[in-house]
Amino acid sequence: MDFLFKEEQRELKEKVISLCKEKLAPLEEKVGESKVMSREIADVLAESGLFKLFVPAKYGNTTKMPSLVSVCLVREELARRCPNAELIFVMQGLGSYPIVLSGSEELQAKYCPLIASGEKIFTICLTEPNAGSDVGAIETTAVEEKDLWVLNGQKIFTSLAPDADIYTVFAKTDPDKGTRGISAFVVEKGWEGFDPGKRMDLMAAHPIGAPVFKDCSVPKKNLVGELNAGFKVSMRNLDFFRSTVGAAAVGMAQAALDEAVSYAKGRFQFGKSIAEFQSIQFKLADMATELTASRALVFRAAYIKDQGVERITLESSMAKLYATEAAWRIIDEALQIHGGYGVIKGQHVERLYREIRALRVYEGTSEIQRLVIGNMLLKA
Ligand SMILES: Cc1cc2nc3c(=O)[nH]c(=O)nc-3n(C[C@H](O)[C@H](O)[C@H](O)COP(=O)(O)OP(=O)(O)OC[C@H]3O[C@@H](n4cnc5c(N)ncnc54)[C@H](O)[C@@H]3O)c2cc1C
C-alpha cells in the first residue's frame, strides 16, 4: 500500500519501525503481558512525538487536523511489534479526540498541550454494566449544580483505567431523551468523587478497569461540545477510530503471517519442509490475500477521511468488520501451521490468538458493524 502514502507518511512508518526495534522492544520484553500500563513505554511514546498526531496543527501536528492515514500507519506497525505501546498510543487518541473535535477553545488550550506532550495519558468511559452496544441505555448521570456538573454512576471496560490520568466520560444530562440526552465531560484522576476503579482480568492481559463516580464535581467548562450532543460526539469519535482497530488487526495478522511463513520453511515432516505441502501453501495464500484486502479497506477509509470528508461511517465499519474478522482467521491458521507448538504458552502466535479476540468486540461488535452497514445500504 506504500504507493498511497505521502513521503512524510513513509518516513513516519520507518520512524515507528526504528522506534520499536531500538527503544520499545526491550521494554515490551520487560513488561510482557501486563494488566498495568507501563509508564516507561508511555514516556518513550511521548518523547518520540507520536502523540502530536492527535492534536490540531496549532498544538504541534504537521497536519491541520489529525490524519487518519498517519494514525492507522502507526497503529499497524505498533500492533505488529509492540502491543503495550499500541494500546497506550491509541487510547491517547481515542480518549482525547472528543476534545479536539468538539471541545471549546478554552478546553483545547488546556488539554491539547497535555495530549501532544504525553504529560497526561487519556482514556474514554462510555461502556457501563447495563449499556454496551446500546449506548442510549447509559445510566451515569450529570446534574447541573451552580457552576458544576455532578456525576454519579458506574463505568466498565475502561481501557488503561485506573492508570490513565484523564477520562472523557459520557453521562445522561437528560435521562428521558435516550441518545439525545447524553453529554461528554473531561474528568481528571484525583478529583473528589472519582474512583478510577478496580482492574479487570481479561483472557489476554489488557490494562482495563471499572471507574466509579460518586458525587464527582466537574467544572462547567469541562463539558465537551454542546449539551446533550454527547452521542454525536461519541459516534464521530468511533467513525475515526474504528478504521484504526482495523489497522491494529492488520498489524497483528501480518505478525502471524510472518511467523507462519518462517515456521513452515523450518519445520520438517515426511522428509521435507511443511512449506512444500500444497495445503500449507494454500493456507498461506489465503492468509496473505485476506490480509491485503483488509489493509486496502482500512487505508481506503483513512484516505477518504483525510480528503476532508466529515463522516466515513460506512467505510470505517466495513474496514473494522472485515479486518478484525480476517485477522482472527489468519491468526488461527498461523497457529494451525505451528501444530502443537502453536498452543504452547508464550509462543507469539498463542499470544496473538488470545489478543485478537477482543478486537471483534470493542468499538462496536461485528454484529453492530453489520447493522450499521446494512442500515446505510437500505437508506441509500
Ligand atoms: C478489551 C476491551 C477494551 C475496551 N475498551 C473500552 C474503553 O476504553 N472504553 C469503553 O467505553 N468501552 C470499552 N470497551 C467496551 C466495548 O466497547 C463493549 O464491550 C462493546 O461495545 C460491546 O458491549 P457489551 O460488551 O456490553 O456487549 P453487548 O452490547 O451486551 O452485546 C452482547 C452480544 O449481543 C450482540 N448484540 C447487541 N446488540 C445487538 C443488536 N442490536 N443486534 C445484533 N446483535 C446485538 C453483540 O454483538 C454481542 O455479540 C472495551 C471492551 C473490551 C473487550
Short mmCIF file of C-alpha atoms and ligand atoms in Angstrom, two decimals:
data_model
loop_
_atom_site.label_atom_id
_atom_site.label_comp_id
_atom_site.label_asym_id
_atom_site.label_seq_id
_atom_site.Cartn_x
_atom_site.Cartn_y
_atom_site.Cartn_z
CA MET A 1 0.00 0.00 0.00
CA ASP A 2 3.06 2.25 0.24
CA PHE A 3 2.24 3.81 -3.15
CA LEU A 4 -0.74 5.52 -1.47
CA PHE A 5 1.31 7.28 1.17
CA LYS A 6 2.97 10.69 1.06
CA GLU A 7 6.73 10.91 1.55
CA GLU A 8 6.29 12.14 5.15
CA GLN A 9 3.98 9.20 5.88
CA ARG A 10 6.54 6.71 4.57
CA GLU A 11 9.09 8.40 6.82
CA LEU A 12 6.66 8.16 9.75
CA LYS A 13 6.31 4.42 9.15
CA GLU A 14 10.10 3.96 9.09
CA LYS A 15 10.38 6.06 12.25
CA VAL A 16 7.90 3.80 14.08
CA ILE A 17 9.69 0.65 12.93
CA SER A 18 13.02 2.03 14.24
CA LEU A 19 11.40 3.17 17.49
CA CYS A 20 10.02 -0.33 18.02
CA LYS A 21 13.35 -2.02 17.34
CA GLU A 22 15.59 0.36 19.24
CA LYS A 23 13.58 1.61 22.21
CA LEU A 24 10.27 -0.16 22.62
CA ALA A 25 11.21 -3.81 22.03
CA PRO A 26 13.40 -4.07 25.17
CA LEU A 27 10.62 -2.51 27.25
CA GLU A 28 7.99 -4.79 25.72
CA GLU A 29 10.20 -7.72 26.65
CA LYS A 30 10.47 -6.45 30.23
CA VAL A 31 6.76 -5.62 30.64
CA GLY A 32 5.41 -8.70 28.83
CA GLU A 33 1.69 -9.32 29.20
CA SER A 34 0.62 -6.90 31.88
CA LYS A 35 -2.59 -5.64 33.46
CA VAL A 36 -0.77 -2.43 34.43
CA MET A 37 0.01 0.38 31.98
CA SER A 38 3.76 0.86 31.61
CA ARG A 39 4.72 4.50 32.25
CA GLU A 40 8.13 3.78 30.77
CA ILE A 41 6.54 2.82 27.46
CA ALA A 42 4.21 5.83 27.63
CA ASP A 43 7.26 8.06 28.19
CA VAL A 44 9.07 6.65 25.15
CA LEU A 45 5.98 7.30 23.02
CA ALA A 46 5.76 10.82 24.44
CA GLU A 47 9.43 11.55 23.68
CA SER A 48 9.02 10.21 20.14
CA GLY A 49 6.45 12.92 19.40
CA LEU A 50 3.85 10.41 18.14
CA PHE A 51 1.09 11.84 20.37
CA LYS A 52 1.28 15.07 18.33
CA LEU A 53 -0.60 13.14 15.63
CA PHE A 54 -3.74 13.52 17.76
CA VAL A 55 -3.88 17.32 18.04
CA PRO A 56 -4.55 20.14 15.55
CA ALA A 57 -1.59 21.89 13.84
CA LYS A 58 -1.81 24.74 16.34
CA TYR A 59 -0.64 22.36 19.06
CA GLY A 60 2.19 20.63 17.19
CA ASN A 61 0.77 18.37 14.47
CA THR A 62 2.14 18.65 10.93
CA THR A 63 -1.40 18.42 9.52
CA LYS A 64 -4.28 20.84 10.19
CA MET A 65 -6.29 18.11 11.94
CA PRO A 66 -5.28 14.54 12.88
CA SER A 67 -4.57 12.46 9.75
CA LEU A 68 -6.31 9.08 9.83
CA VAL A 69 -3.81 7.57 7.37
CA SER A 70 -0.93 8.52 9.70
CA VAL A 71 -2.70 7.19 12.81
CA CYS A 72 -3.51 3.91 11.01
CA LEU A 73 0.09 3.57 9.80
CA VAL A 74 1.43 3.99 13.33
CA ARG A 75 -1.16 1.70 14.89
CA GLU A 76 -0.48 -1.07 12.35
CA GLU A 77 3.28 -1.01 12.93
CA LEU A 78 2.94 -0.87 16.73
CA ALA A 79 0.37 -3.70 16.77
CA ARG A 80 2.74 -5.81 14.67
CA ARG A 81 5.62 -5.42 17.10
CA CYS A 82 4.80 -3.64 20.38
CA PRO A 83 1.33 -4.42 21.83
CA ASN A 84 1.66 -2.46 25.09
CA ALA A 85 2.77 0.64 23.18
CA GLU A 86 -0.02 0.18 20.66
CA LEU A 87 -2.72 0.30 23.36
CA ILE A 88 -1.30 3.41 25.02
CA PHE A 89 -0.89 5.14 21.65
CA VAL A 90 -4.46 4.56 20.54
CA MET A 91 -6.07 5.39 23.89
CA GLN A 92 -4.29 8.75 23.88
CA GLY A 93 -6.17 9.45 20.66
CA LEU A 94 -9.49 7.78 21.43
CA GLY A 95 -9.68 9.43 24.85
CA SER A 96 -8.84 12.90 23.63
CA TYR A 97 -10.36 13.16 20.12
CA PRO A 98 -13.73 14.41 21.50
CA ILE A 99 -11.86 17.43 22.93
CA VAL A 100 -10.01 18.01 19.65
CA LEU A 101 -13.17 17.59 17.59
CA SER A 102 -15.79 19.32 19.72
CA GLY A 103 -14.14 20.93 22.76
CA SER A 104 -14.28 24.68 23.38
CA GLU A 105 -11.18 26.75 22.62
CA GLU A 106 -10.56 27.01 26.35
CA LEU A 107 -10.75 23.24 26.79
CA GLN A 108 -8.44 22.67 23.82
CA ALA A 109 -5.95 25.24 25.10
CA LYS A 110 -5.82 23.44 28.44
CA TYR A 111 -5.71 19.83 27.26
CA CYS A 112 -4.11 19.75 23.77
CA PRO A 113 -0.59 20.51 25.10
CA LEU A 114 -1.02 17.64 27.59
CA ILE A 115 -2.19 15.27 24.83
CA ALA A 116 0.67 16.21 22.49
CA SER A 117 3.43 16.04 25.10
CA GLY A 118 2.14 12.85 26.70
CA GLU A 119 2.42 14.55 30.07
CA LYS A 120 -1.01 13.08 30.75
CA ILE A 121 -2.48 9.84 29.41
CA PHE A 122 -6.10 9.91 28.26
CA THR A 123 -8.87 7.33 28.01
CA ILE A 124 -12.60 7.09 27.38
CA CYS A 125 -15.53 5.92 29.57
CA LEU A 126 -18.60 5.10 27.57
CA THR A 127 -19.49 1.46 28.38
CA GLU A 128 -21.45 0.56 31.53
CA PRO A 129 -22.64 -2.71 33.08
CA ASN A 130 -26.11 -2.24 31.51
CA ALA A 131 -25.06 -0.36 28.38
CA GLY A 132 -22.61 -1.75 25.83
CA SER A 133 -23.83 -1.76 22.24
CA ASP A 134 -26.88 0.19 23.38
CA VAL A 135 -25.17 3.49 24.21
CA GLY A 136 -28.53 5.20 24.80
CA ALA A 137 -29.03 2.97 27.86
CA ILE A 138 -26.20 4.51 29.91
CA GLU A 139 -27.26 5.27 33.48
CA THR A 140 -24.44 7.55 34.68
CA THR A 141 -25.95 10.97 35.31
CA ALA A 142 -24.58 14.50 35.28
CA VAL A 143 -26.66 17.05 37.17
CA GLU A 144 -26.08 20.81 36.96
CA GLU A 145 -25.39 22.46 40.33
CA LYS A 146 -24.38 26.13 40.32
CA ASP A 147 -21.07 26.26 38.43
CA LEU A 148 -20.53 22.49 38.43
CA TRP A 149 -21.69 19.22 36.90
CA VAL A 150 -22.13 16.44 39.48
CA LEU A 151 -21.54 12.94 38.08
CA ASN A 152 -22.84 9.68 39.55
CA GLY A 153 -22.53 6.21 38.03
CA GLN A 154 -20.53 3.12 37.24
CA LYS A 155 -18.43 2.51 34.12
CA ILE A 156 -16.86 -0.75 32.97
CA PHE A 157 -14.26 -1.86 30.38
CA THR A 158 -12.36 1.45 30.50
CA SER A 159 -9.02 0.70 28.85
CA LEU A 160 -5.99 1.96 30.80
CA ALA A 161 -8.08 2.55 33.94
CA PRO A 162 -7.07 3.02 36.69
CA ASP A 163 -3.64 4.10 35.33
CA ALA A 164 -4.74 6.81 32.87
CA ASP A 165 -4.74 10.42 34.06
CA ILE A 166 -7.64 11.99 32.16
CA TYR A 167 -11.02 10.44 31.31
CA THR A 168 -13.58 11.55 28.72
CA VAL A 169 -16.82 10.45 30.35
CA PHE A 170 -20.29 10.12 28.82
CA ALA A 171 -23.28 10.73 31.11
CA LYS A 172 -27.00 11.39 30.85
CA THR A 173 -27.86 15.06 31.17
CA ASP A 174 -31.48 14.48 30.12
CA PRO A 175 -32.27 10.90 31.17
CA ASP A 176 -35.67 10.76 29.39
CA LYS A 177 -34.20 11.53 25.98
CA GLY A 178 -32.13 8.38 25.29
CA THR A 179 -29.26 9.09 22.91
CA ARG A 180 -30.38 12.74 22.68
CA GLY A 181 -29.82 13.24 26.41
CA ILE A 182 -26.12 12.32 26.65
CA SER A 183 -23.23 14.76 27.18
CA ALA A 184 -19.45 14.33 27.39
CA PHE A 185 -17.17 15.62 30.17
CA VAL A 186 -13.45 15.70 30.86
CA VAL A 187 -12.61 14.34 34.31
CA GLU A 188 -9.16 14.23 35.88
CA LYS A 189 -7.89 11.50 38.15
CA GLY A 190 -7.60 12.86 41.68
CA TRP A 191 -10.82 14.87 41.58
CA GLU A 192 -13.10 14.26 44.54
CA GLY A 193 -15.76 11.64 43.94
CA PHE A 194 -13.88 9.98 41.08
CA ASP A 195 -12.54 6.50 41.73
CA PRO A 196 -10.66 5.19 38.65
CA GLY A 197 -11.80 1.77 39.82
CA LYS A 198 -10.76 -1.85 40.09
CA ARG A 199 -8.69 -3.62 37.46
CA MET A 200 -10.41 -6.28 35.32
CA ASP A 201 -8.84 -9.59 34.31
CA LEU A 202 -9.20 -10.43 30.60
CA MET A 203 -8.22 -13.58 28.64
CA ALA A 204 -5.32 -11.59 27.14
CA ALA A 205 -3.73 -9.13 29.57
CA HIS A 206 -5.01 -5.62 28.92
CA PRO A 207 -4.82 -2.73 31.41
CA ILE A 208 -8.55 -2.09 31.93
CA GLY A 209 -10.83 -1.16 34.78
CA ALA A 210 -14.24 -0.08 36.04
CA PRO A 211 -14.31 3.57 37.20
CA VAL A 212 -16.94 4.83 39.65
CA PHE A 213 -18.37 8.34 40.06
CA LYS A 214 -19.89 9.28 43.42
CA ASP A 215 -20.95 12.93 43.56
CA CYS A 216 -17.94 13.79 41.43
CA SER A 217 -17.80 17.55 40.82
CA VAL A 218 -16.73 18.61 37.35
CA PRO A 219 -16.25 22.27 36.36
CA LYS A 220 -18.90 23.58 33.94
CA LYS A 221 -16.25 24.37 31.35
CA ASN A 222 -15.31 20.67 31.16
CA LEU A 223 -18.45 19.87 29.18
CA VAL A 224 -17.20 18.70 25.75
CA GLY A 225 -19.23 20.10 22.86
CA GLU A 226 -22.86 21.06 23.19
CA LEU A 227 -25.16 19.94 25.98
CA ASN A 228 -26.99 16.70 25.04
CA ALA A 229 -24.81 16.25 21.94
CA GLY A 230 -22.61 13.57 23.51
CA PHE A 231 -23.96 10.69 21.41
CA LYS A 232 -22.97 12.53 18.24
CA VAL A 233 -19.56 13.26 19.76
CA SER A 234 -19.04 9.56 20.56
CA MET A 235 -20.19 8.43 17.10
CA ARG A 236 -17.82 10.86 15.34
CA ASN A 237 -15.05 9.60 17.59
CA LEU A 238 -15.83 5.99 16.66
CA ASP A 239 -16.06 6.87 12.97
CA PHE A 240 -12.41 7.89 13.12
CA PHE A 241 -11.09 5.19 15.44
CA ARG A 242 -12.92 2.16 14.04
CA SER A 243 -10.63 2.17 10.99
CA THR A 244 -7.66 2.18 13.36
CA VAL A 245 -8.97 -1.01 15.03
CA GLY A 246 -8.81 -2.48 11.53
CA ALA A 247 -5.22 -1.22 11.27
CA ALA A 248 -4.32 -2.93 14.56
CA ALA A 249 -5.87 -6.17 13.27
CA VAL A 250 -3.79 -5.86 10.09
CA GLY A 251 -0.60 -5.42 12.15
CA MET A 252 -1.37 -8.46 14.29
CA ALA A 253 -2.32 -10.58 11.27
CA GLN A 254 0.90 -9.54 9.50
CA ALA A 255 2.91 -10.66 12.54
CA ALA A 256 1.11 -14.02 12.48
CA LEU A 257 1.66 -14.48 8.73
CA ASP A 258 5.38 -13.70 9.12
CA GLU A 259 5.64 -16.28 11.90
CA ALA A 260 3.74 -18.86 9.85
CA VAL A 261 5.93 -18.44 6.74
CA SER A 262 9.09 -18.70 8.77
CA TYR A 263 7.89 -21.71 10.78
CA ALA A 264 6.63 -23.54 7.66
CA LYS A 265 10.04 -23.20 5.99
CA GLY A 266 11.89 -24.54 9.02
CA ARG A 267 9.63 -27.39 10.13
CA PHE A 268 10.38 -30.75 8.50
CA GLN A 269 7.93 -33.66 8.37
CA PHE A 270 7.81 -36.64 5.98
CA GLY A 271 11.31 -35.72 4.81
CA LYS A 272 10.53 -32.21 3.59
CA SER A 273 9.67 -28.78 4.94
CA ILE A 274 5.95 -28.42 5.58
CA ALA A 275 6.07 -25.31 3.33
CA GLU A 276 6.41 -27.71 0.42
CA PHE A 277 2.96 -29.20 1.08
CA GLN A 278 0.37 -27.60 -1.14
CA SER A 279 -2.22 -27.46 1.66
CA ILE A 280 0.15 -25.28 3.70
CA GLN A 281 0.85 -23.07 0.65
CA PHE A 282 -2.91 -22.68 0.11
CA LYS A 283 -3.34 -21.60 3.72
CA LEU A 284 -0.55 -19.01 3.36
CA ALA A 285 -2.05 -17.79 0.08
CA ASP A 286 -5.49 -17.27 1.63
CA MET A 287 -3.97 -15.56 4.67
CA ALA A 288 -1.93 -13.15 2.55
CA THR A 289 -4.87 -12.37 0.27
CA GLU A 290 -7.24 -11.63 3.15
CA LEU A 291 -4.57 -9.53 4.81
CA THR A 292 -4.05 -7.45 1.68
CA ALA A 293 -7.81 -6.96 1.29
CA SER A 294 -8.04 -5.86 4.94
CA ARG A 295 -5.22 -3.36 4.55
CA ALA A 296 -6.85 -1.96 1.41
CA LEU A 297 -10.19 -1.44 3.22
CA VAL A 298 -8.50 0.23 6.20
CA PHE A 299 -6.43 2.67 4.17
CA ARG A 300 -9.32 3.32 1.77
CA ALA A 301 -11.40 4.55 4.73
CA ALA A 302 -8.47 6.53 6.12
CA TYR A 303 -7.64 8.09 2.75
CA ILE A 304 -11.24 9.21 2.23
CA LYS A 305 -11.30 10.78 5.72
CA ASP A 306 -8.07 12.65 5.01
CA GLN A 307 -9.66 14.20 1.89
CA GLY A 308 -11.83 16.20 4.31
CA VAL A 309 -14.94 14.01 4.30
CA GLU A 310 -16.71 14.59 7.62
CA ARG A 311 -18.32 11.18 8.17
CA ILE A 312 -16.91 7.85 6.96
CA THR A 313 -19.31 5.62 8.90
CA LEU A 314 -19.81 3.08 6.11
CA GLU A 315 -16.13 2.88 5.15
CA SER A 316 -14.85 2.60 8.72
CA SER A 317 -17.44 -0.02 9.72
CA MET A 318 -16.52 -2.14 6.67
CA ALA A 319 -12.81 -1.77 7.44
CA LYS A 320 -13.25 -2.71 11.10
CA LEU A 321 -15.60 -5.60 10.41
CA TYR A 322 -13.57 -7.20 7.64
CA ALA A 323 -10.08 -6.63 9.05
CA THR A 324 -10.85 -7.89 12.56
CA GLU A 325 -12.72 -10.98 11.34
CA ALA A 326 -9.99 -11.73 8.77
CA ALA A 327 -7.20 -11.25 11.32
CA TRP A 328 -8.93 -13.73 13.63
CA ARG A 329 -8.97 -16.33 10.82
CA ILE A 330 -5.39 -15.56 9.74
CA ILE A 331 -4.04 -15.90 13.28
CA ASP A 332 -5.97 -19.13 13.77
CA GLU A 333 -4.40 -20.56 10.60
CA ALA A 334 -0.93 -19.37 11.68
CA LEU A 335 -1.41 -21.27 14.92
CA GLN A 336 -2.56 -24.34 12.96
CA ILE A 337 0.62 -24.23 10.86
CA HIS A 338 2.61 -24.32 14.13
CA GLY A 339 0.88 -27.59 15.11
CA GLY A 340 1.24 -28.45 18.80
CA TYR A 341 3.93 -25.81 19.24
CA GLY A 342 1.33 -23.15 18.46
CA VAL A 343 -0.62 -23.82 21.63
CA ILE A 344 2.37 -23.70 23.96
CA LYS A 345 2.02 -20.74 26.32
CA GLY A 346 4.47 -17.99 25.45
CA GLN A 347 4.54 -18.70 21.69
CA HIS A 348 3.98 -15.48 19.73
CA VAL A 349 1.05 -16.96 17.77
CA GLU A 350 -0.52 -18.22 21.01
CA ARG A 351 -0.48 -14.69 22.44
CA LEU A 352 -1.84 -13.22 19.20
CA TYR A 353 -4.61 -15.84 19.21
CA ARG A 354 -5.81 -14.59 22.61
CA GLU A 355 -5.20 -10.91 21.88
CA ILE A 356 -7.07 -10.71 18.57
CA ARG A 357 -10.35 -11.86 20.09
CA ALA A 358 -11.32 -8.58 21.77
CA LEU A 359 -11.00 -6.61 18.52
CA ARG A 360 -14.19 -8.19 17.21
CA VAL A 361 -15.96 -6.87 20.30
CA TYR A 362 -14.69 -3.40 21.22
CA GLU A 363 -15.63 -0.14 19.49
CA GLY A 364 -18.73 -1.85 18.19
CA THR A 365 -19.07 -5.63 17.84
CA SER A 366 -19.04 -7.29 14.42
CA GLU A 367 -22.84 -7.61 14.69
CA ILE A 368 -23.17 -3.86 15.28
CA GLN A 369 -20.90 -3.12 12.30
CA ARG A 370 -23.14 -5.30 10.10
CA LEU A 371 -26.16 -3.46 11.46
CA VAL A 372 -24.59 -0.08 10.60
CA ILE A 373 -23.57 -1.22 7.10
CA GLY A 374 -26.97 -2.81 6.44
CA ASN A 375 -28.87 0.27 7.62
CA MET A 376 -26.76 2.57 5.47
CA LEU A 377 -27.27 0.41 2.37
CA LEU A 378 -31.02 0.38 2.88
CA LYS A 379 -31.17 4.14 3.50
CA ALA A 380 -29.23 4.99 0.34
C1 LIG B 1 -10.57 -5.23 25.51
C2 LIG B 1 -11.71 -4.26 25.57
C3 LIG B 1 -11.43 -2.90 25.68
C4 LIG B 1 -12.49 -1.98 25.78
N1 LIG B 1 -12.19 -0.64 25.98
C5 LIG B 1 -13.20 0.22 26.18
C6 LIG B 1 -12.92 1.59 26.53
O1 LIG B 1 -11.76 2.00 26.62
N2 LIG B 1 -13.96 2.41 26.81
C7 LIG B 1 -15.27 2.00 26.74
O2 LIG B 1 -16.15 2.80 26.98
N3 LIG B 1 -15.56 0.71 26.39
C8 LIG B 1 -14.56 -0.18 26.13
N4 LIG B 1 -14.84 -1.50 25.84
C9 LIG B 1 -16.24 -1.94 25.80
C10 LIG B 1 -16.72 -2.36 24.42
O3 LIG B 1 -16.85 -1.26 23.56
C11 LIG B 1 -18.04 -3.15 24.61
O4 LIG B 1 -17.67 -4.40 25.20
C12 LIG B 1 -18.77 -3.37 23.30
O5 LIG B 1 -19.31 -2.17 22.82
C13 LIG B 1 -19.91 -4.39 23.45
O6 LIG B 1 -20.70 -4.12 24.55
P1 LIG B 1 -21.04 -5.29 25.60
O7 LIG B 1 -19.77 -5.94 25.97
O8 LIG B 1 -21.86 -4.71 26.68
O9 LIG B 1 -21.87 -6.34 24.79
P2 LIG B 1 -23.45 -6.28 24.47
O10 LIG B 1 -23.81 -4.98 23.88
O11 LIG B 1 -24.19 -6.75 25.66
O12 LIG B 1 -23.56 -7.38 23.33
C14 LIG B 1 -23.59 -8.79 23.60
C15 LIG B 1 -23.81 -9.52 22.28
O13 LIG B 1 -25.07 -9.12 21.71
C16 LIG B 1 -24.88 -8.60 20.41
N5 LIG B 1 -25.81 -7.51 20.15
C17 LIG B 1 -26.07 -6.44 20.97
N6 LIG B 1 -26.98 -5.65 20.38
C18 LIG B 1 -27.27 -6.20 19.18
C19 LIG B 1 -28.14 -5.84 18.10
N7 LIG B 1 -28.87 -4.73 18.13
N8 LIG B 1 -28.19 -6.67 17.02
C20 LIG B 1 -27.44 -7.79 16.97
N9 LIG B 1 -26.61 -8.19 17.96
C21 LIG B 1 -26.53 -7.39 19.04
C22 LIG B 1 -23.43 -8.12 20.37
O14 LIG B 1 -22.92 -8.06 19.07
C23 LIG B 1 -22.75 -9.17 21.23
O15 LIG B 1 -22.46 -10.29 20.45
C24 LIG B 1 -13.81 -2.43 25.74
C25 LIG B 1 -14.09 -3.81 25.61
C26 LIG B 1 -13.05 -4.72 25.53
C27 LIG B 1 -13.36 -6.18 25.42
#
